[in-house]
Coordinates of C-alpha atoms and ligand atoms in Angstrom, one line a residue:
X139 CA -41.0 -42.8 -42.1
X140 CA -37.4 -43.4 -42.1
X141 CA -37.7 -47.2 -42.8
X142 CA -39.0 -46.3 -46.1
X143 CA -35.9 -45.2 -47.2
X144 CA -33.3 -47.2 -48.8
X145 CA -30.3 -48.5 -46.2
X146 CA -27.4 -46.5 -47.7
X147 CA -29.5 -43.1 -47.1
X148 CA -30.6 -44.1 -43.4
X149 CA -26.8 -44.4 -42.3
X150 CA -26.5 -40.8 -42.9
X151 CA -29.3 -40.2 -39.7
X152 CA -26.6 -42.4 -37.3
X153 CA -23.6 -41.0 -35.7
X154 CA -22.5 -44.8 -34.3
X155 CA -19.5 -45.8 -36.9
X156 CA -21.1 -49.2 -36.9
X157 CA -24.3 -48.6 -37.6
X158 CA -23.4 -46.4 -40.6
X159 CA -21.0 -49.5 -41.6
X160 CA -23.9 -51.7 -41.2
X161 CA -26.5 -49.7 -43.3
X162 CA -24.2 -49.5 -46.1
X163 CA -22.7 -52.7 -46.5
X164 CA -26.3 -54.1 -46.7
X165 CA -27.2 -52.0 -49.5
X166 CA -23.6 -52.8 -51.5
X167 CA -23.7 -56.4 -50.6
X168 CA -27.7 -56.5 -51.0
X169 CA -28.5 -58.8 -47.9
X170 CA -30.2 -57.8 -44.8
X171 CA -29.6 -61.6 -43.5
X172 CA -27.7 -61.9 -40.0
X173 CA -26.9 -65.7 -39.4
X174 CA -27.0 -66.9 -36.3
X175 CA -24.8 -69.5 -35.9
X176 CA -25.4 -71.8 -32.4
X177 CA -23.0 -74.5 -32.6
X178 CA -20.8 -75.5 -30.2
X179 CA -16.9 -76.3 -31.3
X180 CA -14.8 -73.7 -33.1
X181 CA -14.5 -75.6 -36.0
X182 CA -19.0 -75.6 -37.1
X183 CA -18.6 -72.2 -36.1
X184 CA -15.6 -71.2 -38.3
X185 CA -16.6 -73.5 -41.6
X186 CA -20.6 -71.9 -41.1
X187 CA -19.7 -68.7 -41.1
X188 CA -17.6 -68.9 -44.0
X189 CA -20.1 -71.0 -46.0
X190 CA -22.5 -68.0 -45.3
X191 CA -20.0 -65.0 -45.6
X192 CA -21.1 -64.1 -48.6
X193 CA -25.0 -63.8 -48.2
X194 CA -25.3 -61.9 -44.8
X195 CA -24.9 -58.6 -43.4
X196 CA -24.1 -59.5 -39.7
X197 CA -22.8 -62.9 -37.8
X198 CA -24.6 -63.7 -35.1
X199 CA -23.0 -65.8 -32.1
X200 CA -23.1 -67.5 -29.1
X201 CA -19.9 -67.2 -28.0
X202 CA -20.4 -69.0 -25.1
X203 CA -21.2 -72.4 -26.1
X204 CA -18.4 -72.9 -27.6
X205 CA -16.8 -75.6 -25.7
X206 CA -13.2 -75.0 -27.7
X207 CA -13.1 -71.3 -27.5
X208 CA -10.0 -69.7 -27.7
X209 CA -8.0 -66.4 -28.6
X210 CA -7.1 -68.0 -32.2
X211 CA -11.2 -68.7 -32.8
X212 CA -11.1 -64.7 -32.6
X213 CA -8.2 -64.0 -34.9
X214 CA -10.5 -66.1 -37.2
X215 CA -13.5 -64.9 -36.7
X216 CA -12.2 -61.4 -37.6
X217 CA -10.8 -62.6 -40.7
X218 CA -13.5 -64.3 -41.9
X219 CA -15.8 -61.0 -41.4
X220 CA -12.8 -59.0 -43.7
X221 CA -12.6 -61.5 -45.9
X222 CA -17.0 -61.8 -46.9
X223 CA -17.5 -57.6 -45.3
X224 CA -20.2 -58.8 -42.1
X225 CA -20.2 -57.7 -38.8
X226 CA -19.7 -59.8 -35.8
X227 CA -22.7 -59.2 -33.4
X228 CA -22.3 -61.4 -30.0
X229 CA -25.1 -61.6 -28.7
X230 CA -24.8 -62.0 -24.7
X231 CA -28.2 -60.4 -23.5
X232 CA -26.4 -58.7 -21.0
X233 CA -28.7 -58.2 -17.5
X234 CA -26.5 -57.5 -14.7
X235 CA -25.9 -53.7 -12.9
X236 CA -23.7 -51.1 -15.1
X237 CA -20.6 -52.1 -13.1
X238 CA -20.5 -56.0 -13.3
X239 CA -21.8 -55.5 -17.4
X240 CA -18.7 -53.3 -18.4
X241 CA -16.6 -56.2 -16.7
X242 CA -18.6 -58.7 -18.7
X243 CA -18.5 -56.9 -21.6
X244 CA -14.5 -56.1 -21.8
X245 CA -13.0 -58.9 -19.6
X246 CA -12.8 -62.8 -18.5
X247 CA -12.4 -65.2 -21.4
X248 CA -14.1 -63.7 -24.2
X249 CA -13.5 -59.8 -24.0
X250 CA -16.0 -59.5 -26.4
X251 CA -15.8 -56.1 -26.6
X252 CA -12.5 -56.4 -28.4
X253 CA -13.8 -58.0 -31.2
X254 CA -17.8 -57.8 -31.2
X255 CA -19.0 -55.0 -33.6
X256 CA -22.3 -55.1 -32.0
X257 CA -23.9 -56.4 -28.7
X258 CA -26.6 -56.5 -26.9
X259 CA -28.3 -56.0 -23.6
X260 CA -32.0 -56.6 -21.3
X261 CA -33.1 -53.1 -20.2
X262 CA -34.2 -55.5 -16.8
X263 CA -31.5 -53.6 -14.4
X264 CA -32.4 -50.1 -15.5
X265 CA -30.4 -47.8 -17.6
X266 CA -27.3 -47.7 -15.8
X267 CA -26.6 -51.1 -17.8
X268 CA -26.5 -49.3 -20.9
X269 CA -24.3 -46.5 -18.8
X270 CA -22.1 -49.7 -18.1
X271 CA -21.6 -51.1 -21.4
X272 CA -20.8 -47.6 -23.2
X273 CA -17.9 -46.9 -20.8
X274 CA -16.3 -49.5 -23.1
X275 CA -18.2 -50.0 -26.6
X276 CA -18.2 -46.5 -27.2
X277 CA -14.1 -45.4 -27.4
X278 CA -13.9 -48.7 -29.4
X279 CA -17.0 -47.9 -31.9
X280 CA -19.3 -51.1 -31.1
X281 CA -22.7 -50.4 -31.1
X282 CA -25.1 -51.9 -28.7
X283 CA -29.3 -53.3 -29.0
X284 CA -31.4 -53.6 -26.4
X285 CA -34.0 -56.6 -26.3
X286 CA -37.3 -54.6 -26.5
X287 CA -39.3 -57.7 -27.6
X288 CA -38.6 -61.5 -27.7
X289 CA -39.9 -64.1 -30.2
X290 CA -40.5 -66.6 -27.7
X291 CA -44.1 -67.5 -26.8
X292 CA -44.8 -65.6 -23.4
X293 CA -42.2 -63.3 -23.1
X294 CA -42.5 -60.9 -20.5
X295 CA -41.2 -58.0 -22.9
X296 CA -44.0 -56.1 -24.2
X297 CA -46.5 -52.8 -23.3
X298 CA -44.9 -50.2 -21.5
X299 CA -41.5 -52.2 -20.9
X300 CA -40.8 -52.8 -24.3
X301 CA -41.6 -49.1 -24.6
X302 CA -39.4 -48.3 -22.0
X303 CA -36.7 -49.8 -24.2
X304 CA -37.4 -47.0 -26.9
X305 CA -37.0 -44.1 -24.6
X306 CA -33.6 -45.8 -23.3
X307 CA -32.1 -45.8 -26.8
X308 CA -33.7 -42.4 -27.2
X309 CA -31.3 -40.8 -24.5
X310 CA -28.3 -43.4 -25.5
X311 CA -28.3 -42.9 -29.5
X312 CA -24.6 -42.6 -29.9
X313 CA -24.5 -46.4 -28.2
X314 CA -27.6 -47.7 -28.6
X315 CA -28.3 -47.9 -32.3
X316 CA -31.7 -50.0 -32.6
X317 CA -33.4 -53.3 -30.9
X318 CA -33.9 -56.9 -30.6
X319 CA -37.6 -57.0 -31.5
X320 CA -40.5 -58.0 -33.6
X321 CA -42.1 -54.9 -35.4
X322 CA -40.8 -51.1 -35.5
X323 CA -42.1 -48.8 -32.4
X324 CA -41.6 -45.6 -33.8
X325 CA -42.9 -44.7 -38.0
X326 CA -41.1 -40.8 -37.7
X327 CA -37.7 -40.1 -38.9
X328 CA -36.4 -40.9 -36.0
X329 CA -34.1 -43.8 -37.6
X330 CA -33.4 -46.9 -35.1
X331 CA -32.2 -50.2 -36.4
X332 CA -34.2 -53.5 -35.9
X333 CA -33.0 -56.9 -36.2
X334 CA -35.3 -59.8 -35.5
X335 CA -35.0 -63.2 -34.5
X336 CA -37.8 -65.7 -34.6
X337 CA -37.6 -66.0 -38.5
X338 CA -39.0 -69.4 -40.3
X339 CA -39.6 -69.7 -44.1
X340 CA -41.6 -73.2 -43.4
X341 CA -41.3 -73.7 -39.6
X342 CA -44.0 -72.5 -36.5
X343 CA -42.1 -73.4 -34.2
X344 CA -39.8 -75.6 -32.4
X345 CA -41.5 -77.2 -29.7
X346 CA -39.7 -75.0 -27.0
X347 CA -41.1 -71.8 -27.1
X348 CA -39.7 -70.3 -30.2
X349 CA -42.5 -68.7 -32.8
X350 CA -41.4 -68.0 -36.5
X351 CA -42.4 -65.2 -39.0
X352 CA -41.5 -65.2 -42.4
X353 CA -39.1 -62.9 -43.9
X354 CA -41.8 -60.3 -45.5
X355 CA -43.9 -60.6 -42.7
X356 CA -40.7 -59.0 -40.6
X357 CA -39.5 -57.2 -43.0
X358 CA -42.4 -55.6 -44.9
X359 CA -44.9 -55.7 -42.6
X360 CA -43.3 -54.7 -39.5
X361 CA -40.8 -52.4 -40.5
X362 CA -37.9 -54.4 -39.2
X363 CA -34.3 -54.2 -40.9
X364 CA -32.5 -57.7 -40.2
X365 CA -33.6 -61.0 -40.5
X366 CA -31.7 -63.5 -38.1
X367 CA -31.9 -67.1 -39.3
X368 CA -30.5 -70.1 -37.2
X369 CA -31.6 -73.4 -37.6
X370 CA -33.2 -72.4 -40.9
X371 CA -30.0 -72.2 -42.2
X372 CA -27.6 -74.0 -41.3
X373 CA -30.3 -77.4 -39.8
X374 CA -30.0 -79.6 -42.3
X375 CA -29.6 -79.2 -45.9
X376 CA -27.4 -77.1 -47.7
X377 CA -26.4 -73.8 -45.9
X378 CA -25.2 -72.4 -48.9
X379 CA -28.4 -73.1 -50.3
X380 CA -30.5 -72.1 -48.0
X381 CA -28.9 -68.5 -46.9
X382 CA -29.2 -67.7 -50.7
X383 CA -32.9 -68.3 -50.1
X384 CA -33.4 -66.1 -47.0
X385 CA -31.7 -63.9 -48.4
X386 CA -33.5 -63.4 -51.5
X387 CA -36.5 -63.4 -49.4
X388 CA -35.4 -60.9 -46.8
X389 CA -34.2 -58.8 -50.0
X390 CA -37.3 -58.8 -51.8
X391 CA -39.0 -57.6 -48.8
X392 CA -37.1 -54.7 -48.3
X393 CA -37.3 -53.6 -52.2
X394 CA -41.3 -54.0 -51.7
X395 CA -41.1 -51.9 -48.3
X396 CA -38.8 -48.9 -49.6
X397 CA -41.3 -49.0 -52.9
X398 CA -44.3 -47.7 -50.6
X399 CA -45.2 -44.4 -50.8
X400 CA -44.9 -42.2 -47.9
X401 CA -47.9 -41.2 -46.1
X402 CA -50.0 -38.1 -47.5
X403 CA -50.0 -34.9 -46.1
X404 CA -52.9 -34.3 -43.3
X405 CA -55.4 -32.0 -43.9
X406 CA -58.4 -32.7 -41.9
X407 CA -58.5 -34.1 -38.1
X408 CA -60.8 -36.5 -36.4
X409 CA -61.1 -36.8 -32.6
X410 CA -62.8 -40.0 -30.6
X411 CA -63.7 -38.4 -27.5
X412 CA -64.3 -41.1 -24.5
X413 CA -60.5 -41.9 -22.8
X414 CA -59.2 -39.9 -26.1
X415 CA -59.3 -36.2 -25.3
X416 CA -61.6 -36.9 -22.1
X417 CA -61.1 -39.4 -19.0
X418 CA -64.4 -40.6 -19.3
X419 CA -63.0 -44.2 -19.3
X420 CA -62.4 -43.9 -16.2
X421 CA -66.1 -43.6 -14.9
X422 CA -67.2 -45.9 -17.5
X423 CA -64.4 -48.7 -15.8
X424 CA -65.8 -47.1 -12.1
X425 CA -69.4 -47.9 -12.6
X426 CA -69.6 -50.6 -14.5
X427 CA -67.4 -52.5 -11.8
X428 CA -69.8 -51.2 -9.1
X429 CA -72.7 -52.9 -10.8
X430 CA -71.2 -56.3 -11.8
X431 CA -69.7 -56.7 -8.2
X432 CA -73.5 -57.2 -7.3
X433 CA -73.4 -60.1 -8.8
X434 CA -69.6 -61.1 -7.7
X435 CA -68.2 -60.1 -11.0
X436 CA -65.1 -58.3 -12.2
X437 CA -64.7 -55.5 -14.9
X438 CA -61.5 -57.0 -15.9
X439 CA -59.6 -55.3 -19.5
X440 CA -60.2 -58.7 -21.9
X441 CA -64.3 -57.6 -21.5
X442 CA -63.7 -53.4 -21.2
X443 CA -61.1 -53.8 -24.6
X444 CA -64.4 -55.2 -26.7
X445 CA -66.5 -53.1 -25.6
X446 CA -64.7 -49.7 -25.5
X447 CA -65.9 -47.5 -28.5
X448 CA -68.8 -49.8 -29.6
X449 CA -72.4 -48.3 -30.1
X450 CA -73.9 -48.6 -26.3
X451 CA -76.4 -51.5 -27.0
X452 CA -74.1 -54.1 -28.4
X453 CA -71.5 -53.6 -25.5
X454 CA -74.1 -53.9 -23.0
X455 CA -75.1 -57.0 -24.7
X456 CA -71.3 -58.2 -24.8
X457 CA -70.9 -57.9 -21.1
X458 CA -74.1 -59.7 -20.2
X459 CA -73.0 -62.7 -22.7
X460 CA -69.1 -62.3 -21.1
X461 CA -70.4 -62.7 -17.6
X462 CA -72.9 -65.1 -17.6
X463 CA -75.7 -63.0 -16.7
X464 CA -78.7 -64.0 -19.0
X465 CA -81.7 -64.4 -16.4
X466 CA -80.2 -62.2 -14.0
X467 CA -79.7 -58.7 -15.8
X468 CA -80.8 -57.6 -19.0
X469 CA -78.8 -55.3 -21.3
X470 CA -81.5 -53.0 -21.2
X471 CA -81.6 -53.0 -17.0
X472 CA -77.8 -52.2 -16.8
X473 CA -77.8 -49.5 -19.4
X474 CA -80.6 -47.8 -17.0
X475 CA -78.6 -48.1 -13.8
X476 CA -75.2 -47.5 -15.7
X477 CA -76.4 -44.2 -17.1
X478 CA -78.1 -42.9 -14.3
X479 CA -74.9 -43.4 -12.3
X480 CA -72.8 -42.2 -15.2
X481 CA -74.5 -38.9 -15.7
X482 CA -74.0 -37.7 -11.9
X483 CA -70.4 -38.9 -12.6
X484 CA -69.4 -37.2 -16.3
X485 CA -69.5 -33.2 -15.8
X486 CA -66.3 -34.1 -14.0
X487 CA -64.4 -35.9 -16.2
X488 CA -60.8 -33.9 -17.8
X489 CA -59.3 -33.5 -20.4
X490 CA -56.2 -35.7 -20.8
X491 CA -52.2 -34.8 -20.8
X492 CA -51.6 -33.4 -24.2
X493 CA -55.1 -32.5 -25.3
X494 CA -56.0 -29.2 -25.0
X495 CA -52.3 -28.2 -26.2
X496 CA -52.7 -30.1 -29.6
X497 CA -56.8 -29.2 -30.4
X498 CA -55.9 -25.6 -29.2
X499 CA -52.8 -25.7 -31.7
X500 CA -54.9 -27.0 -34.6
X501 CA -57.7 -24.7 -34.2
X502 CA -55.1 -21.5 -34.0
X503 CA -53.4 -23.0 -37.0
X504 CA -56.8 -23.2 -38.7
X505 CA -56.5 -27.3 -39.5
X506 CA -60.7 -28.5 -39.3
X507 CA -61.0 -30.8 -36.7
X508 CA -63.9 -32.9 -35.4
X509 CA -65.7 -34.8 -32.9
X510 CA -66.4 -38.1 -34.2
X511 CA -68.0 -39.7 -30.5
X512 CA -69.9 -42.7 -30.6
X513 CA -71.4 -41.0 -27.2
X514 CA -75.2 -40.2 -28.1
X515 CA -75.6 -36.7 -28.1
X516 CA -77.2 -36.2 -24.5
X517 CA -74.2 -38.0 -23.1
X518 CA -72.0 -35.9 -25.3
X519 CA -73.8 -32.4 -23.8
X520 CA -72.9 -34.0 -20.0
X521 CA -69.5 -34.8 -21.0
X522 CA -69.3 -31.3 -22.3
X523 CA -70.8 -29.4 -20.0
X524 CA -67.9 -28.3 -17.5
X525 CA -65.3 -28.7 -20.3
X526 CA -66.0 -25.6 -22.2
X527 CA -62.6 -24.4 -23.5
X528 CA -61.9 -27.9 -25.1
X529 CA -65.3 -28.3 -27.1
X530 CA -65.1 -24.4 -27.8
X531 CA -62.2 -25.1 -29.9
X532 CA -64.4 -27.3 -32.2
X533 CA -66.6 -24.9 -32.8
X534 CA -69.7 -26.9 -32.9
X535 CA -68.2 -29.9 -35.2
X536 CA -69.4 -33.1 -32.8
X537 CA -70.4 -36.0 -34.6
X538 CA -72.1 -38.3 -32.2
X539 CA -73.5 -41.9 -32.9
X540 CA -76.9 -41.3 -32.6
X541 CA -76.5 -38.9 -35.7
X542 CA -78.5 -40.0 -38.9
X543 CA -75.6 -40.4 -41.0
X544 CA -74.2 -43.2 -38.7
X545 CA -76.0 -46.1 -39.5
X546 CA -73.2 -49.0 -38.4
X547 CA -71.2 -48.0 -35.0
X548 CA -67.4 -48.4 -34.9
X549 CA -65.6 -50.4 -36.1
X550 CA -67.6 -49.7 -39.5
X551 CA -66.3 -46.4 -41.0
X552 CA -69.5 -44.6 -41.1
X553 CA -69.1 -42.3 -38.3
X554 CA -65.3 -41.1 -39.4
X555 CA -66.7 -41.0 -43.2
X556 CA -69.7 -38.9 -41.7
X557 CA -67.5 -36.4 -39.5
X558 CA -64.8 -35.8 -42.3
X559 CA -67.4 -34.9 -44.8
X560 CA -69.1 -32.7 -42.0
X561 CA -66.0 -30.6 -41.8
X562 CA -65.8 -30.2 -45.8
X563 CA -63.6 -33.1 -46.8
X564 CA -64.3 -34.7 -50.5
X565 CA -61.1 -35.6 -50.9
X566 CA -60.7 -39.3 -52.6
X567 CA -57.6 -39.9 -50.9
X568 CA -59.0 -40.5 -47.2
X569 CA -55.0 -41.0 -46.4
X570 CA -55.4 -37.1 -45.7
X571 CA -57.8 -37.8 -42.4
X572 CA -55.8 -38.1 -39.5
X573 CA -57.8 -40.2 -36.5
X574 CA -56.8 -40.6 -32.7
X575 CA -58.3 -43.1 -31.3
X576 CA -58.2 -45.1 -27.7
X577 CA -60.0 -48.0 -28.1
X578 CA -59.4 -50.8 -30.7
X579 CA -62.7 -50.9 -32.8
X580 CA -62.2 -47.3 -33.0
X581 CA -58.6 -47.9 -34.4
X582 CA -60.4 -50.5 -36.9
X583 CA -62.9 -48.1 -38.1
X584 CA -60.5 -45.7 -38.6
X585 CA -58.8 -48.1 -40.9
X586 CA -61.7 -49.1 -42.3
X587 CA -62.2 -45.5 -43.4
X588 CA -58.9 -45.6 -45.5
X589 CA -57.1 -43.0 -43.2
X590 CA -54.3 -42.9 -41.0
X591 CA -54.8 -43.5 -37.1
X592 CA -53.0 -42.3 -34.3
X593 CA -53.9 -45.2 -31.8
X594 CA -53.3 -44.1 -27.7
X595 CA -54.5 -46.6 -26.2
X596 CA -55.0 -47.2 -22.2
X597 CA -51.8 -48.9 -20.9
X598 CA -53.7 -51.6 -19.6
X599 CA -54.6 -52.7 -22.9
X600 CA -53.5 -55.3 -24.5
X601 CA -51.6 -54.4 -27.9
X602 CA -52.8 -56.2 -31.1
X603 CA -49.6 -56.3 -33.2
X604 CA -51.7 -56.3 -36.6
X605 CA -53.7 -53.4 -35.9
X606 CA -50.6 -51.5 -34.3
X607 CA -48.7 -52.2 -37.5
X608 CA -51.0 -50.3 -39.4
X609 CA -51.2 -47.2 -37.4
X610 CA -49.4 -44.3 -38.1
X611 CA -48.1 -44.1 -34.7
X612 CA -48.9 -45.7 -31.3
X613 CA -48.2 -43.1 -28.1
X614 CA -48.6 -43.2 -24.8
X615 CA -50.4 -39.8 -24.3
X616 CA -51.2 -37.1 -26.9
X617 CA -48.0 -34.8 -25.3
X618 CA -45.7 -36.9 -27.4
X619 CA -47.7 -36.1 -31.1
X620 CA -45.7 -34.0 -33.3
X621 CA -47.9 -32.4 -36.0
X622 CA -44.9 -32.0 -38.1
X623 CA -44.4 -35.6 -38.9
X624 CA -48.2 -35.2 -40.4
X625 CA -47.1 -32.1 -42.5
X626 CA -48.9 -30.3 -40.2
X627 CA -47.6 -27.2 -38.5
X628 CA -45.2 -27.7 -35.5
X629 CA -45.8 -26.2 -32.1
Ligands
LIG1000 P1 -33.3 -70.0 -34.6 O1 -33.6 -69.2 -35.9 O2 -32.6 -71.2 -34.8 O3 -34.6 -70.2 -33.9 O4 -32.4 -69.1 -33.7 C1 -32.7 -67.8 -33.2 C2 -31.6 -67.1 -32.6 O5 -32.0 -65.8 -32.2 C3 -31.1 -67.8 -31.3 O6 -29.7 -67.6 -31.3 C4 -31.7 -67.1 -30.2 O7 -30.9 -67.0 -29.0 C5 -31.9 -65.7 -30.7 N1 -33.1 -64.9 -30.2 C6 -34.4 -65.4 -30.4 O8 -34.6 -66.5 -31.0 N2 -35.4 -64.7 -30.0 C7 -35.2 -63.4 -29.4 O9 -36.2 -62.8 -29.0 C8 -33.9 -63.0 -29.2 C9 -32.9 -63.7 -29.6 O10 -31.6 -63.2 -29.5

């Protein structure tokens, strides 16, 4: 949980000389506030930054809207960011092919490599734009971000692509040193850097797109590390004034973040089952889409996401109330058809990527583990039935929904209470129950049993940003879960 940790001792994890400069100068100087300074003559820009020189961390510009740009506006610049200790972060959003960005990047009017500490860049063209931009940032020391979310309404930036960004960085860390985004992706020690835009102590929004957080809400509850303020601070008012405000609040929310306690060691381990270690989502998705085109309806994600992991009734009732179908098909009459069709269908469904690797490596290393389906127990025994040397590792510890000591189905806590104490845990501290889950009222109920939740969700499925923020981790497939970030034993 690297962001746990105070600045100063994160710079240590980061061989990028900026970076390191950046993460202690925000400790010594006790901001975490980049401005971002949009005006448009040399003269707003060179009197705002040195009005807020002494509150931030970082100066963020726009260095082309500057209609009276020139080489002297530089000179000044770097001054100013000696004189108050920030760093200059242009931020261009580069987009174009590896070859035109390094020309962007080091040439024409600006050169902003010659004076930017920090830059950054749209993962759009594919990782040869990050190729591009290292040719020259990295013999001069800059350090570069890539966009992996935007605070504008709508952006296009989010799921898999915004993942994508993390596993760009991953393989570019000496360059690439963190993000543009809204909330941390990884909760390891892995140690990336996050600034974030989109930051409003009293605004929503501006009427064009842009949505504002407050500082703790960035800061505190989604892990990030710099608060960029615009308009906030420099609008209207007094920008003195009002970066010694963001500041204070930015600042608070860090000291309240690195306060937290790390995570407990895991001891006990829970397992949804349906599209979690099996692919039974997929004949669930397959069936249920057969019957509904009957009646010229789809089986689209918005109405599969609510009812994914909810006892069987109510998401039968769900998709007759989603579709319209009162008077046509009862919930009772689709459950009939559905699980006849189902149980020729679910001897066949496989484990998923990662699966057998992990339970195989937990039941060697002696860790109790769990079924904790909300599958009734005869669908369980299909399911089962050709996937011996999976469910063999349990060693009979299936919880199922139709159990007695499940009374309320996810995303009440009862089944993950009644599994864990199944497999001898009477621990008070459920933070030691580790959950992997798939479907989002499984992720709730794992929450709403106190313990940590590894969510791997479908990639079709929409992300909640509130519910990821308090997962552990959120992978794509169970091949990328380390045990050893759990205290567990590695592989
Ligand atoms: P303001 O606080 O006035 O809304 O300014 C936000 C600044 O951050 C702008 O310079 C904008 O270009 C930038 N920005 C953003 O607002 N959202 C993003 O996702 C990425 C940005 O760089």
């Amino acid at each position: 949980m690297s962001h746990l940790k105070s600045y100063t001792s994160r710079a240590a994890q980061h061989s990028n000389p900026s970076a390191r400069h950046l993460l202690e100068l925000m400790d010594r100087k006790k901001t975490n506030l980049s401005a971002s300074v949009d005006v448009t003559t040399k003269a707003e820009l060179l009197r705002i930054a040195d009005e807020c020189g002494p509150y931030i961390c970082v100066l963020k510009t726009h260095i082309d809207i500057i209609s009276d740009f020139d080489d002297d506006l530089v000179t000044q610049l770097i001054a100013l960011a000696e004189k108050h200790e920030f760093l200059i972060f242009e931020d261009r959003k580069f987009a174009d092919i590896g070859n035109t960005v390094k020309l962007q990047y080091s040439s024409g009017v600006h050169k902003i490599a010659s004076w930017a500490h920090i830059t950054n860049a749209h993962i759009i063209p594919g990782e040869g734009i990050v190729h591009g931009l290292a040719e020259v940032g990295v013999p001069l020391n800059r350090a570069l971000l890539l966009l992996a979310e935007m605070s504008s309404a709508g952006s296009l930036a989010t799921g898999n692509y915004t993942l994508t960004a993390l596993d760009i960085a991953r393989r570019n860390r000496n360059f690439c040193v963190g993000f543009i985004g809204q909330r941390r992706l990884e909760n390891g020690e892995e140690d990336f850097i996050y600034m974030t835009p989109g930051v409003g102590l009293v605004a929503k929004g501006d009427g064009l797109g842009q949505q504002y957080r407050t500082p703790r809400q960035v800061v505190f509850e989604s892990g990030c590390d710099v608060i960029i303020v615009g308009r906030g601070i420099y609008g209207g008012g007094n920008t003195a004034e009002n970066c010694r405000l963001y500041r204070e609040a930015g600042w608070n929310a860090y000291l309240e973040r690195i306060a937290v306690k790390p995570k407990p060691i895991v001891t006990h381990i829970l397992f949804d089952m349906d599209g979690l270690l099996l692919d039974t989502e997929r004949v669930y998705s397959e069936v249920t889409s057969e019957i509904l085109a009957r009646y010229g309806k789809t089986f689209d994600w918005a109405l599969k996401s609510q009812m994914m992991g909810v006892k069987e009734g109510e998401a039968a009732a769900k998709l007759i109330e989603y579709c319209g179908l009162e008077g046509k098909l009862t919930a009772e009459e689709y459950l009939r058809e559905r699980n006849a069709m189902q149980s020729e269908r679910f001897p066949f469904c496989v484990p998923l990527p990662g699966v057998l690797r992990l339970v195989k490596h937990l039941k060697d290393t002696r860790i109790p583990i769990c079924v904790a389906t909300s599958s009734h127990r005869h669908a369980f025994d299909l399911k089962s039935s050709k996937n011996s040397e999976l469910f063999g590792y349990f060693e009979g510890n299936i919880t199922c929904g139709d159990d007695k000591a499940v009374v309320k189905g996810k995303p009440a806590p009862d089944i993950f209470l009644a599994s864990a104490k199944s497999i001898g845990f009477h621990d008070a501290d459920f933070q030691k129950c580790l959950v992997f889950e798939d479907a989002p009222s499984g992720v709730l109920a794992g929450l709403n049993a106190g313990m940590q939740v590894v969510w791997i969700p479908d990639p079709n499925l929409e992300l909640d940003p509130v519910l990821t923020a308090q997962c552990a981790k959120v992978l794509r497939t169970m091949e990328d879960f380390d045990p050893s970030e759990f205290g567990l034993p590695a592989f």
